[in-house]
Every structure is written in C-alpha cells, then in structure tokens.
Amino acid sequence: MVELGQIAEKIRSKNAGPFWLTIDIFCGGRAVFDRISANLDTPRVASLFRTDPDQIKRFDIADLNVVKFSLPRPAVQGTRADRDMHGAAWAVLLEEFRID
Amino acid sequence: MIRVLIPTGALGLGYDRAALARGVAARPDIIAVDGGSTDSGPAYLGRGVSKYSRATTRAEWRDLMLARAEAGVPLVIGTAGTCGADAVVDWLYDITCELAVELGQKLRVTRLYSGQNPSQIAEAFAAGRIAALPAAPEIDAETIRACTNIVALAGVEQVQAALATGADIVIAGRTTDTAIIAALPIARGCHAGAAWHGAKIGECGALATTNPATGTIQIDFDETGFTMEPMAATARATPYTVSAHMLYENSDPFLLHEPGGALDVSGARYEALDDRRVRVEGSVWRPAPYTVKLEGARVAGYQSVSLTLVRDRRYVAQIRDWTAGIERRARADVAARLGLSEGDYAIELRLVGVDATLGDLETGGALPAEVGVLAIATAPSEAQAGEIGKILNPYLLHHALTEEEPMPTFAFPFSPAEMNRGALYEFCLHHVLTLADPMDAFRLVTDEVGHG
C-alpha cells in the first residue's frame, strides 16, 4: 500500500465553477498511471467525499497519464458551509489516500 | 490568419513586460485579456466589485493601453473587474477615461453590459426560458428577485458586436473566458473548433506553458487549426502543457459548453512545431440552440467572526469538549437575550489545526501544538450577527473545562476581538437562458474619450 501523493507527480483540486469540483491526478508516467487507473476505484473515492459514486465523472486519460474526477462540490462555493473558496485543499484527501 | 495577443491570465495577476513587448512587436490583430471569474467566490458579484486593487488594475491597464496604441489594434477585456457586473464595467471605464487623458490618447471605448434585471429573469423563468445545469440549486421567482446582481455570460456574438462599433477598447462585463479570444478569429472565418479550443488554451495566459508566471502568449488562428507560442524567452509550449490545460477548472476535459454550441476536443491532435510552439488541429465546434449561462448572487445572512488561540496542552487535547461547552452557553444566551430560535442563526467554532479545512471529510489525526478557534456567527441582520459575536466573547476568553479549576484565559490576537464582515453572499444560479437573438440580454454603449 502506498499513498497516492507519494507516487503521483502532482494532485490538484480546483473549482470547475461554483457548483463543481474537479481533481486531476498527474501520474507523471505510464507505469504510475496504469497502477492508479487500475487500483483507485471510484466508489472508494466517492466515500472519501461522502457522495454517491453516480455523481462522480471519471476520466482515465492515457495520453496525458492523468486520472481526473469531477463531482458536485461537497459544499457550494462561498456558502456558509464552504471552507475552501478555491477548492484547493480537497486534493489532500487523494494525496493521502492509500492504494495497492 | 488572425493573431491574438494575450498579455496575462487575468488583469491584476501580473506578467513579464519583455514578453508583452515581444508580443506587440509581433503585430497582433487584437489584444485580449480576461478580467475575472467566479473563482474567488460570490461576494464580488454580490457587491459588484473587483477583487484586485484599483492601483494594480490601473497600472496594468495603463501598460495594456500603451501596448494597444503601439500595436494600433483593438484591446478587449472580458469579465471586467472580477465579476463583470455593470457597476464594475463602469469602474474600469472610469479608470480608462483617466488614463486616456493622462496618456494623451483619443479613444473610442465600447462598454458591453451583461447585467440582468432580476424581475425580467424571474419572468423568463416563469416563461420556461431558463433551464438548470447539472448540480444547480433549486430556485424560484423569489430567489431570482433576491439577487443583488445577475449577469449573463456573453459569447463571441456579443463581443463581435462590440468590436463592430469600431472600438479601440472594449470593456465587456461577464463573458465566457474564451469568448474575447475566439470572437475575432470566428468573425474573420477561421476554423470555429480551433478558435474556441485555442481560446480555452489561451484564457489563462501562460498557464498552458512551462512558465506560467510570464503571462504573455500569442495564438495564431487559421482555417484548419491554431498555433500557440509563449512570448517570454523562458517559457515553452509543449503538446503536454497545451493538451493538459483542457483539464484546468473543467469538469469535462473533452467538452466545453459555450453560447450557441459546444467545443469537442476529443479528436484534437497536438504537434510540436519546435521546442516552444505547438500546433493543434482536429477540434470540432458542435452548434446547439442559443443559450447563455446566468450567474447570480444574493445575501444569505450577515457574519461576525473572531479568532481565539488555544495553546494550553490540556485544552488542546480536549478542544472539542471546550468548544461544545462554549457553544452551549452562548446558545442559551442567544435564546434568552436576543430571542432568536435555533433555525434563525448559526454559531460555528472551526478548529484551525484540527479540521478547519476539510471538516467532516478530514482523515488525519495528530494532535497539534495549538488550535486556532475560528468563531463564525451568522444571523439575519448585521446587528444580530455582531451581538452573537459579542455573546461568544467572554466564553472564548475564559471558559473552563471543569468547575474546580482556576479561571483560564486564552489568547486573542485582536482588539476588538470580533470582526463584522458584513453580508454573506451565495451563488444561487447555475442555469442557462434561451435567447432568440444573442444581443437580447446585452447592451452596448460607445463613447469617445480622452484627447490627443
């Protein structure tokens, strides 16, 4: 088991507008991409964000060695419940997530 | 071929001056710069203000006005003043007028207004001309009428109409990030898929290069594709930096919805022309019924905030018990002294150092040396929020974990301890409006300014 942040080149989360969050895992190479693409399953990502797997859009982009997730923001940007205006810190949940 | 010079990802973010000079020397057909986005939150739209300082905006806009005069081509800014509301279009217009006089420039300036009348938007909603996008909040006519500002995102048609006034400078309210870049290439018959795709790659300036901080890039558009070249000597565009930019702030990296259609880049081919320029072909524009996206913000209460620093080891170890005790005592006071019931207001004590960033989603667990207690009181009025903030104060200062111990005191970094931060705004629209004519929701005003 290894933390994603230890094998990926960079993991970035950003707003995709006020209502969506998008997370890009830049794997840095084909071997890491293949490992993450195969071993990071969407339902486990959904449970990290306490959302329904059906709400998550996933893109495994071999040309870029990137795995991308987009989901409705855990809290709509700027509402009373929001803690992170730019959606910058949610990437940490994946950086510290352990996979085979 | 149409050459678009993009000085920076957003006015106010800075750029490499030598790169801008190189871009002007390369004889662009237009200079296009973005002025905002929703990314900094709803307060800017709610208030109709810019997030960047007036002095910084003025200094950078001055450089761009000089660059425009040297190049002798139009200068266009989209989403002026962060949010693109009418008030902030006028704010940048005032800066432009000041600078025109200062620089001795005589200019034709066209303002493109994107602001919407909430009553008319409520009528359009009732008439079924407004549709929800995925993950949109539930709305009704009352929600729409409560917005302090609503803007529609202009596409290329409205920017083209502004350019057609013969403007030297176009100050546009809310536009899509791409529209100001794609407008001229599309008007001159360049490949529509390439125009939108190049505009998306270029909308953040040099972000799609190896050296984002340099800001300035140029994009050449033609009948089959586009070529992207950074203007700074230290920046390079590669097929990877260019294609990876479609990921940026995009929920779908292959599809981008715009007014009147969608850009599909699933078949795009990226080719390195040399070690710093990239050629892209194969992107497709798919026309669709003409809709524009709406953004709106309304007041969702008022807030008072304070910060208390807890460094005592025993209190850090039992921090949740401590904040729970404070909340309980403050809530009893709010009910008894302000007459507010639980659903009318909110008290939140966020633990900086523990889980203030991720809240319930936090998965870490080590005990920190200290905890910052960020107290947030939200209430229907500014006065009530301030009162709740003050009710919290003595408890944050002295609340003891047990009754048997001497009264503790905690660290406050400020006096007064509470900061009334005014209205809490929230975005309440994530919808599209159908238009019969692209100009139906937009207005143009053209003036001659300055002298020279």
Coordinates of C-alpha atoms in Angstrom, one line a residue:
Chain A
M1 CA 0.0 0.0 0.0
V2 CA 1.2 3.5 -0.8
E3 CA -0.2 7.0 -0.6
L4 CA -1.2 8.4 -4.0
G5 CA 0.7 11.6 -3.2
Q6 CA 3.9 9.6 -2.9
I7 CA 3.7 8.1 -6.4
A8 CA 1.9 10.8 -8.4
E9 CA 3.7 13.8 -9.8
K10 CA 1.0 16.2 -8.6
I11 CA -2.6 16.1 -7.4
R12 CA -4.6 19.3 -7.9
S13 CA -8.1 20.2 -7.0
K14 CA -9.9 23.2 -8.4
N15 CA -13.3 24.7 -8.7
A16 CA -15.0 24.0 -12.1
G17 CA -17.4 26.8 -11.5
P18 CA -19.1 27.4 -8.1
F19 CA -21.0 24.1 -8.1
W20 CA -18.4 21.6 -9.3
L21 CA -15.1 20.4 -8.0
T22 CA -12.5 18.8 -10.3
I23 CA -9.4 16.8 -9.2
D24 CA -6.6 16.0 -11.5
I25 CA -4.1 13.3 -10.7
F26 CA -0.9 13.9 -12.8
C27 CA 0.7 10.4 -12.7
G28 CA 3.9 11.5 -14.4
G29 CA 4.4 8.3 -16.3
R30 CA 2.8 5.3 -17.8
A31 CA 3.6 2.8 -15.0
V32 CA 2.2 5.0 -12.3
F33 CA -0.9 5.8 -14.5
D34 CA -1.6 2.2 -15.0
R35 CA -1.3 1.4 -11.3
I36 CA -3.5 4.3 -10.2
S37 CA -6.0 3.7 -13.0
A38 CA -6.3 0.1 -12.1
N39 CA -6.3 0.3 -8.3
L40 CA -8.1 3.5 -7.4
D41 CA -11.8 2.6 -7.6
T42 CA -14.5 5.2 -8.0
P43 CA -16.7 4.0 -5.1
R44 CA -13.8 4.5 -2.7
V45 CA -13.2 8.0 -4.0
A46 CA -16.9 8.7 -3.6
S47 CA -16.8 7.5 0.1
L48 CA -13.8 9.9 0.7
F49 CA -16.1 12.8 -0.4
R50 CA -19.2 11.2 1.2
T51 CA -21.0 11.3 -2.2
D52 CA -22.8 8.9 -4.4
P53 CA -20.5 7.1 -7.0
D54 CA -23.1 8.0 -9.6
Q55 CA -22.4 11.7 -9.0
I56 CA -18.7 11.3 -10.0
K57 CA -17.4 11.8 -13.5
R58 CA -14.2 9.9 -14.1
F59 CA -11.7 10.3 -16.9
D60 CA -8.7 8.0 -17.3
I61 CA -6.6 9.9 -19.9
A62 CA -3.7 7.7 -21.0
D63 CA -2.3 10.3 -23.5
L64 CA -1.7 12.6 -20.5
N65 CA -1.1 10.0 -17.8
V66 CA -3.9 11.7 -15.9
V67 CA -6.8 10.4 -13.9
K68 CA -9.5 13.0 -13.4
F69 CA -12.5 13.1 -11.2
S70 CA -15.3 15.7 -11.3
L71 CA -18.1 15.9 -8.7
P72 CA -20.6 18.3 -7.3
R73 CA -18.8 20.4 -4.8
P74 CA -19.0 19.0 -1.2
A75 CA -20.3 22.5 -0.3
V76 CA -21.3 25.0 -2.9
Q77 CA -18.6 27.7 -3.2
G78 CA -18.9 30.5 -0.8
T79 CA -21.9 29.3 1.1
R80 CA -21.9 29.2 4.9
A81 CA -20.8 25.6 4.9
D82 CA -17.9 26.2 2.5
R83 CA -14.4 26.2 4.0
D84 CA -12.3 26.4 0.9
M85 CA -13.2 29.1 -1.6
H86 CA -11.0 27.9 -4.4
G87 CA -11.5 24.2 -3.8
A88 CA -7.7 23.9 -3.3
A89 CA -7.4 21.6 -0.3
W90 CA -9.7 18.6 -1.3
A91 CA -6.7 17.2 -3.3
V92 CA -5.2 16.3 0.0
L93 CA -7.8 13.6 0.6
L94 CA -6.5 11.9 -2.5
E95 CA -2.8 12.6 -1.8
E96 CA -3.1 10.8 1.5
F97 CA -5.3 8.0 0.2
R98 CA -3.6 4.6 0.1
I99 CA -3.9 2.2 -2.8
D100 CA -2.2 -1.2 -3.7
Chain B
M1 CA -4.6 34.2 -40.3
I2 CA -5.6 36.1 -37.1
R3 CA -3.0 36.7 -34.4
V4 CA -4.4 37.2 -30.8
L5 CA -2.0 38.6 -28.2
I6 CA -3.0 37.5 -24.6
P7 CA -0.9 39.6 -22.1
T8 CA -1.8 37.7 -18.9
G9 CA -4.3 35.2 -17.5
A10 CA -6.2 38.0 -15.7
L11 CA -5.7 41.7 -15.4
G12 CA -4.2 42.2 -12.0
L13 CA -2.2 39.0 -12.0
G14 CA 1.0 40.4 -13.5
Y15 CA 3.1 39.5 -16.5
D16 CA 6.6 39.7 -17.9
R17 CA 7.0 43.1 -19.5
A18 CA 9.6 42.0 -22.0
A19 CA 7.2 39.2 -23.1
L20 CA 4.4 41.8 -23.7
A21 CA 6.8 44.0 -25.7
R22 CA 7.8 41.0 -27.8
G23 CA 4.1 40.2 -28.4
V24 CA 3.4 43.8 -29.5
A25 CA 6.3 43.7 -31.9
A26 CA 4.9 40.5 -33.5
R27 CA 2.0 42.7 -34.8
P28 CA -1.1 41.1 -33.3
D29 CA -4.6 41.7 -34.8
I30 CA -6.2 42.1 -31.3
I31 CA -5.1 42.2 -27.7
A32 CA -7.5 40.2 -25.4
V33 CA -7.3 39.9 -21.7
D34 CA -9.6 38.3 -19.1
G35 CA -10.6 40.4 -16.1
G36 CA -12.3 37.9 -13.8
S37 CA -14.0 34.7 -12.9
T38 CA -16.2 33.2 -10.2
D39 CA -13.2 31.5 -8.6
S40 CA -12.9 33.9 -5.7
G41 CA -16.4 33.5 -4.6
P42 CA -19.8 35.1 -4.6
A43 CA -19.1 38.4 -2.7
Y44 CA -17.6 40.1 -5.7
L45 CA -20.7 39.5 -7.9
G46 CA -23.0 40.1 -4.9
R47 CA -21.4 43.5 -4.3
G48 CA -20.5 44.3 -7.9
V49 CA -16.8 45.0 -7.0
S50 CA -13.4 43.9 -8.2
K51 CA -11.1 41.7 -6.1
Y52 CA -8.0 43.4 -7.3
S53 CA -6.7 46.7 -6.1
R54 CA -7.7 49.8 -8.2
A55 CA -4.0 50.8 -8.2
T56 CA -2.8 47.5 -9.6
T57 CA -5.6 47.4 -12.1
R58 CA -4.8 50.9 -13.2
A59 CA -1.1 50.2 -13.5
E60 CA -1.6 47.1 -15.6
W61 CA -4.4 48.6 -17.7
R62 CA -2.1 51.6 -18.4
D63 CA 0.5 49.2 -19.8
L64 CA -2.1 47.5 -22.0
M65 CA -3.4 50.8 -23.3
L66 CA 0.1 51.8 -24.3
A67 CA 0.6 48.4 -25.9
R68 CA -2.7 48.9 -27.8
A69 CA -1.6 52.3 -29.0
E70 CA 1.7 50.9 -30.2
A71 CA 0.1 47.9 -32.0
G72 CA -2.8 50.0 -33.4
V73 CA -5.3 47.3 -32.8
P74 CA -8.4 46.8 -30.5
L75 CA -7.9 45.9 -26.8
V76 CA -10.7 43.8 -25.3
I77 CA -11.2 42.9 -21.7
G78 CA -13.8 40.2 -20.7
T79 CA -15.4 39.9 -17.3
A80 CA -14.1 43.3 -16.3
G81 CA -13.5 43.8 -12.5
T82 CA -13.7 40.1 -11.4
C83 CA -17.4 39.7 -11.7
G84 CA -18.5 41.6 -14.9
A85 CA -21.4 43.3 -13.2
D86 CA -22.5 46.7 -14.7
A87 CA -21.1 48.7 -11.8
V88 CA -17.6 47.3 -12.3
V89 CA -17.7 47.8 -16.1
D90 CA -18.2 51.5 -15.3
W91 CA -15.4 51.3 -12.7
L92 CA -12.9 50.2 -15.3
Y93 CA -14.4 52.7 -17.8
D94 CA -13.6 55.5 -15.3
I95 CA -10.0 54.2 -15.0
T96 CA -9.8 54.1 -18.8
C97 CA -11.0 57.7 -19.1
E98 CA -8.5 58.9 -16.5
L99 CA -5.7 57.1 -18.4
A100 CA -6.8 58.3 -21.8
V101 CA -6.3 61.9 -20.6
E102 CA -3.0 61.1 -18.8
L103 CA -1.6 59.3 -21.8
G104 CA -2.9 61.8 -24.4
Q105 CA -4.9 59.1 -26.2
K106 CA -8.2 59.8 -28.0
L107 CA -10.2 56.6 -28.0
R108 CA -13.4 55.0 -29.0
V109 CA -14.5 52.9 -26.0
T110 CA -17.4 50.5 -26.1
R111 CA -18.9 49.0 -23.0
L112 CA -20.7 45.7 -23.3
Y113 CA -23.1 45.3 -20.4
S114 CA -24.0 41.8 -19.2
G115 CA -26.1 42.8 -16.1
Q116 CA -29.7 41.4 -16.0
N117 CA -32.8 42.8 -14.4
P118 CA -33.8 40.2 -11.7
S119 CA -37.5 40.9 -12.4
Q120 CA -37.1 40.1 -16.1
I121 CA -35.1 37.0 -15.3
A122 CA -37.9 35.9 -13.0
E123 CA -40.3 36.4 -15.9
A124 CA -38.1 34.4 -18.2
F125 CA -38.0 31.6 -15.5
A126 CA -41.8 31.7 -15.3
A127 CA -42.0 31.5 -19.1
G128 CA -39.8 28.4 -19.2
R129 CA -36.8 30.0 -20.9
I130 CA -34.4 29.1 -18.1
A131 CA -33.1 25.6 -17.6
A132 CA -31.0 24.2 -14.8
L133 CA -27.5 22.9 -15.4
P134 CA -26.2 19.7 -13.5
A135 CA -25.9 20.3 -9.7
A136 CA -27.9 23.6 -9.9
P137 CA -29.6 24.7 -6.7
E138 CA -33.4 24.7 -6.6
I139 CA -34.7 28.2 -7.5
D140 CA -38.0 30.1 -7.7
A141 CA -39.0 33.6 -8.7
E142 CA -38.3 34.8 -5.2
T143 CA -34.7 33.5 -5.3
I144 CA -34.1 35.3 -8.6
R145 CA -35.6 38.6 -7.4
A146 CA -33.5 38.5 -4.2
C147 CA -30.2 38.6 -6.3
T148 CA -28.2 41.7 -5.8
N149 CA -26.6 41.1 -9.2
I150 CA -27.3 38.7 -12.1
V151 CA -25.1 38.6 -15.1
A152 CA -25.3 36.6 -18.3
L153 CA -22.1 35.2 -19.9
A154 CA -21.7 36.7 -23.3
G155 CA -20.2 34.6 -26.1
V156 CA -18.5 35.6 -29.4
E157 CA -21.5 37.2 -31.0
Q158 CA -21.8 40.0 -28.4
V159 CA -18.0 40.6 -28.4
Q160 CA -18.1 40.8 -32.2
A161 CA -21.0 43.3 -32.0
A162 CA -18.9 45.4 -29.6
L163 CA -15.9 45.3 -32.0
A164 CA -18.1 46.2 -34.9
T165 CA -18.7 49.6 -33.2
G166 CA -15.2 50.4 -34.3
A167 CA -14.0 50.4 -30.7
D168 CA -10.3 50.9 -29.8
I169 CA -11.1 49.4 -26.4
V170 CA -14.0 47.1 -25.5
I171 CA -14.8 46.8 -21.8
A172 CA -17.0 43.8 -21.5
G173 CA -19.0 42.7 -18.5
R174 CA -19.4 39.0 -17.9
T175 CA -18.3 36.9 -20.9
T176 CA -17.2 33.3 -21.1
D177 CA -13.4 33.1 -20.5
T178 CA -12.9 32.1 -24.1
A179 CA -15.3 34.5 -26.0
I180 CA -13.0 37.5 -26.1
I181 CA -10.2 35.4 -27.7
A182 CA -12.4 33.4 -30.1
A183 CA -14.6 36.4 -31.3
L184 CA -12.3 37.9 -33.9
P185 CA -11.0 34.7 -35.4
I186 CA -14.5 33.4 -35.8
A187 CA -15.7 36.8 -37.3
R188 CA -12.9 36.5 -39.9
G189 CA -13.7 33.0 -40.9
C190 CA -11.1 30.9 -39.0
H191 CA -11.9 27.3 -38.1
A192 CA -14.6 27.5 -35.3
G193 CA -13.4 24.4 -33.4
A194 CA -9.8 25.8 -33.5
A195 CA -11.0 29.2 -32.4
W196 CA -12.8 28.0 -29.3
H197 CA -10.1 25.5 -28.5
G198 CA -7.3 28.0 -28.8
A199 CA -9.3 30.4 -26.8
K200 CA -9.6 27.9 -24.0
I201 CA -5.9 27.1 -24.1
G202 CA -5.1 30.8 -24.0
E203 CA -7.6 32.1 -21.5
C204 CA -5.2 31.7 -18.6
G205 CA -2.3 33.3 -20.4
A206 CA 0.9 31.4 -20.0
L207 CA -0.6 28.8 -17.7
A208 CA -0.5 26.3 -20.6
T209 CA 3.3 26.7 -20.9
T210 CA 6.3 25.6 -18.8
N211 CA 6.5 29.1 -17.1
P212 CA 3.0 30.3 -16.1
A213 CA 4.2 33.4 -14.3
T214 CA 5.4 35.0 -17.5
G215 CA 1.8 35.6 -18.6
T216 CA 2.0 36.6 -22.2
I217 CA 1.3 34.3 -25.1
Q218 CA 0.1 34.7 -28.7
I219 CA -2.1 32.4 -30.7
D220 CA -2.4 32.3 -34.5
F221 CA -5.7 31.1 -35.8
D222 CA -6.4 30.0 -39.4
E223 CA -8.7 27.8 -41.5
T224 CA -7.6 24.5 -40.1
G225 CA -6.2 25.0 -36.6
F226 CA -4.2 27.2 -34.2
T227 CA -0.6 27.7 -33.2
M228 CA 0.3 28.7 -29.7
E229 CA 3.6 30.4 -28.8
P230 CA 4.7 31.9 -25.4
M231 CA 6.2 35.3 -25.7
A232 CA 8.7 35.0 -22.8
A233 CA 12.1 33.6 -23.6
T234 CA 11.9 31.4 -20.6
A235 CA 8.6 29.8 -21.4
R236 CA 7.9 26.9 -23.7
A237 CA 4.6 25.4 -25.0
T238 CA 4.7 21.6 -25.5
P239 CA 2.0 19.2 -26.6
Y240 CA 1.7 18.1 -23.0
T241 CA 1.4 21.6 -21.5
V242 CA -1.2 22.6 -24.1
S243 CA -3.3 19.5 -24.1
A244 CA -3.2 19.2 -20.3
H245 CA -4.7 22.7 -20.0
M246 CA -8.1 21.3 -21.0
L247 CA -8.2 19.7 -17.6
Y248 CA -8.0 23.0 -15.8
E249 CA -11.1 24.1 -14.0
N250 CA -13.1 22.0 -16.4
S251 CA -15.4 19.2 -15.2
D252 CA -15.2 17.5 -18.6
P253 CA -11.7 17.8 -20.3
F254 CA -13.1 17.0 -23.8
L255 CA -16.3 19.1 -23.9
L256 CA -16.7 22.8 -23.3
H257 CA -20.2 24.3 -23.4
E258 CA -20.4 27.8 -24.9
P259 CA -23.2 30.1 -26.0
G260 CA -24.6 28.5 -29.2
G261 CA -22.8 25.2 -29.1
A262 CA -20.1 23.1 -27.6
L263 CA -16.4 22.6 -28.3
D264 CA -15.4 18.9 -28.6
V265 CA -11.6 18.3 -28.4
S266 CA -11.7 14.5 -28.2
G267 CA -10.2 14.3 -31.7
A268 CA -7.7 17.1 -31.3
R269 CA -4.1 16.5 -32.4
Y270 CA -1.2 18.3 -30.7
E271 CA 2.1 18.7 -32.6
A272 CA 5.3 20.3 -31.5
L273 CA 6.5 22.7 -34.3
D274 CA 9.8 23.3 -32.5
D275 CA 10.7 23.3 -28.8
R276 CA 8.4 26.2 -27.9
R277 CA 5.5 26.3 -30.3
V278 CA 2.5 23.8 -30.6
R279 CA 0.2 23.3 -33.5
V280 CA -3.4 22.0 -32.8
E281 CA -5.9 20.7 -35.3
G282 CA -8.9 18.4 -35.2
S283 CA -11.1 20.1 -32.6
V284 CA -14.8 20.4 -33.5
W285 CA -17.5 23.0 -32.8
R286 CA -20.9 21.5 -32.4
P287 CA -23.7 24.1 -32.8
A288 CA -26.7 23.9 -30.5
P289 CA -29.6 26.2 -29.6
Y290 CA -28.5 29.6 -28.4
T291 CA -28.3 29.8 -24.6
V292 CA -26.3 31.9 -22.3
K293 CA -25.3 30.9 -18.7
L294 CA -26.5 33.0 -15.8
E295 CA -24.7 33.8 -12.6
G296 CA -26.5 35.4 -9.7
A297 CA -25.6 36.2 -6.1
R298 CA -27.8 37.1 -3.1
V299 CA -27.4 37.9 0.6
A300 CA -27.6 34.8 2.7
G301 CA -27.2 36.5 6.1
Y302 CA -24.6 38.5 7.9
Q303 CA -21.5 37.4 9.7
S304 CA -19.3 38.3 12.7
V305 CA -16.0 36.3 13.1
S306 CA -13.3 36.1 15.7
L307 CA -10.1 34.1 16.3
T308 CA -9.0 32.7 19.6
L309 CA -5.7 30.9 20.1
V310 CA -5.6 27.9 22.4
R311 CA -2.0 26.8 23.3
D312 CA -2.6 25.1 26.7
R313 CA -1.8 21.4 26.2
R314 CA -4.7 20.1 28.3
Y315 CA -7.2 22.4 26.4
V316 CA -5.8 21.4 23.1
A317 CA -6.2 17.7 24.0
Q318 CA -9.9 18.4 24.9
I319 CA -10.6 21.1 22.4
R320 CA -14.0 19.7 21.3
D321 CA -15.3 19.5 24.8
W322 CA -14.1 23.1 25.3
T323 CA -15.9 24.4 22.1
A324 CA -19.0 22.4 22.8
G325 CA -19.2 24.0 26.3
I326 CA -18.8 27.5 24.8
E327 CA -21.5 26.8 22.1
R328 CA -23.9 25.5 24.7
R329 CA -23.5 28.6 26.9
A330 CA -23.7 31.0 24.0
R331 CA -26.8 29.4 22.5
A332 CA -28.6 29.7 25.8
D333 CA -27.7 33.4 25.9
V334 CA -28.8 34.0 22.3
A335 CA -32.2 32.4 23.0
A336 CA -32.7 34.3 26.3
R337 CA -31.3 37.7 25.4
L338 CA -31.8 38.0 21.6
G339 CA -34.9 35.9 21.3
L340 CA -33.6 34.1 18.2
S341 CA -34.5 30.4 17.8
E342 CA -32.0 27.8 16.7
G343 CA -33.0 27.8 13.0
D344 CA -32.6 31.6 12.7
Y345 CA -28.9 31.8 13.2
A346 CA -25.7 29.7 13.3
I347 CA -22.7 29.5 15.5
E348 CA -19.7 27.6 14.2
L349 CA -16.4 27.1 16.0
R350 CA -13.9 25.8 13.4
L351 CA -10.7 24.3 14.8
V352 CA -7.7 25.6 12.8
G353 CA -5.0 23.0 13.2
V354 CA -7.5 20.1 13.6
D355 CA -10.1 20.1 10.8
A356 CA -10.9 23.7 9.7
T357 CA -10.1 23.0 6.1
L358 CA -11.9 19.7 5.5
G359 CA -14.4 19.4 8.3
D360 CA -16.2 16.1 8.4
L361 CA -14.1 14.8 5.5
E362 CA -10.8 15.1 7.4
T363 CA -8.9 11.8 7.7
G364 CA -5.8 13.0 9.6
G365 CA -5.5 12.8 13.4
A366 CA -2.2 14.1 15.0
L367 CA -2.6 16.4 18.0
P368 CA -1.3 19.9 17.1
A369 CA 0.7 22.2 19.5
E370 CA -2.0 24.8 19.3
V371 CA -5.5 25.3 17.9
G372 CA -7.0 28.4 16.4
V373 CA -10.7 28.6 17.1
L374 CA -12.3 30.5 14.3
A375 CA -15.7 31.5 15.6
I376 CA -18.3 32.3 12.9
A377 CA -21.7 33.8 13.9
T378 CA -24.3 34.0 11.1
A379 CA -27.6 35.8 11.6
P380 CA -30.4 37.5 9.6
S381 CA -29.1 41.0 10.3
E382 CA -25.7 42.6 10.7
A383 CA -26.6 43.8 14.2
Q384 CA -27.7 40.4 15.3
A385 CA -24.5 38.8 14.0
G386 CA -22.4 41.3 15.9
E387 CA -24.4 40.6 19.0
I388 CA -23.8 36.9 18.8
G389 CA -20.1 37.5 18.2
K390 CA -20.0 39.5 21.4
I391 CA -22.0 37.0 23.3
L392 CA -19.4 34.4 22.4
N393 CA -16.5 36.6 23.5
P394 CA -16.4 36.1 27.3
Y395 CA -16.7 32.3 26.9
L396 CA -13.9 32.2 24.3
L397 CA -11.8 34.3 26.7
H398 CA -12.5 32.4 30.0
H399 CA -14.5 29.2 29.6
A400 CA -13.1 26.4 31.9
L401 CA -13.2 22.7 31.1
T402 CA -14.2 22.0 34.8
E403 CA -15.8 24.0 37.6
E404 CA -13.0 23.1 40.0
E405 CA -10.1 24.9 38.3
P406 CA -8.9 28.5 38.4
M407 CA -10.4 30.6 35.6
P408 CA -8.3 30.2 32.4
T409 CA -7.6 32.9 29.9
F410 CA -6.9 32.4 26.2
A411 CA -5.0 34.4 23.6
F412 CA -6.8 36.9 21.4
P413 CA -4.8 38.4 18.6
F414 CA -7.0 41.4 18.0
S415 CA -9.0 44.2 19.8
P416 CA -11.8 44.4 19.1
A417 CA -12.0 40.6 19.2
E418 CA -14.8 40.4 16.7
M419 CA -14.8 41.5 13.0
N420 CA -18.2 42.1 11.5
R421 CA -17.6 41.1 7.9
G422 CA -20.9 42.2 6.5
A423 CA -23.1 40.2 4.2
L424 CA -22.6 36.6 3.4
Y425 CA -23.3 36.1 -0.3
E426 CA -24.2 32.9 -2.1
F427 CA -24.3 32.0 -5.7
C428 CA -27.9 30.9 -6.5
L429 CA -28.0 30.4 -10.2
H430 CA -26.4 27.7 -12.3
H431 CA -28.8 27.9 -15.2
V432 CA -28.9 28.8 -18.9
L433 CA -31.2 31.4 -20.5
T434 CA -32.5 30.7 -24.1
L435 CA -32.2 33.8 -26.4
A436 CA -33.9 34.4 -29.7
D437 CA -31.1 36.8 -30.6
P438 CA -27.7 36.9 -28.9
M439 CA -27.9 40.6 -28.2
D440 CA -31.3 40.3 -26.4
A441 CA -29.8 40.1 -23.0
F442 CA -26.9 42.6 -23.6
R443 CA -26.3 46.3 -24.2
L444 CA -23.6 48.3 -25.9
V445 CA -22.6 51.9 -25.1
T446 CA -19.9 53.6 -27.2
D447 CA -18.1 56.9 -26.2
E448 CA -15.2 58.9 -27.4
V449 CA -12.9 59.6 -24.5
G450 CA -9.6 61.4 -23.8
H451 CA -7.8 63.7 -26.2
G452 CA -4.6 63.6 -28.2

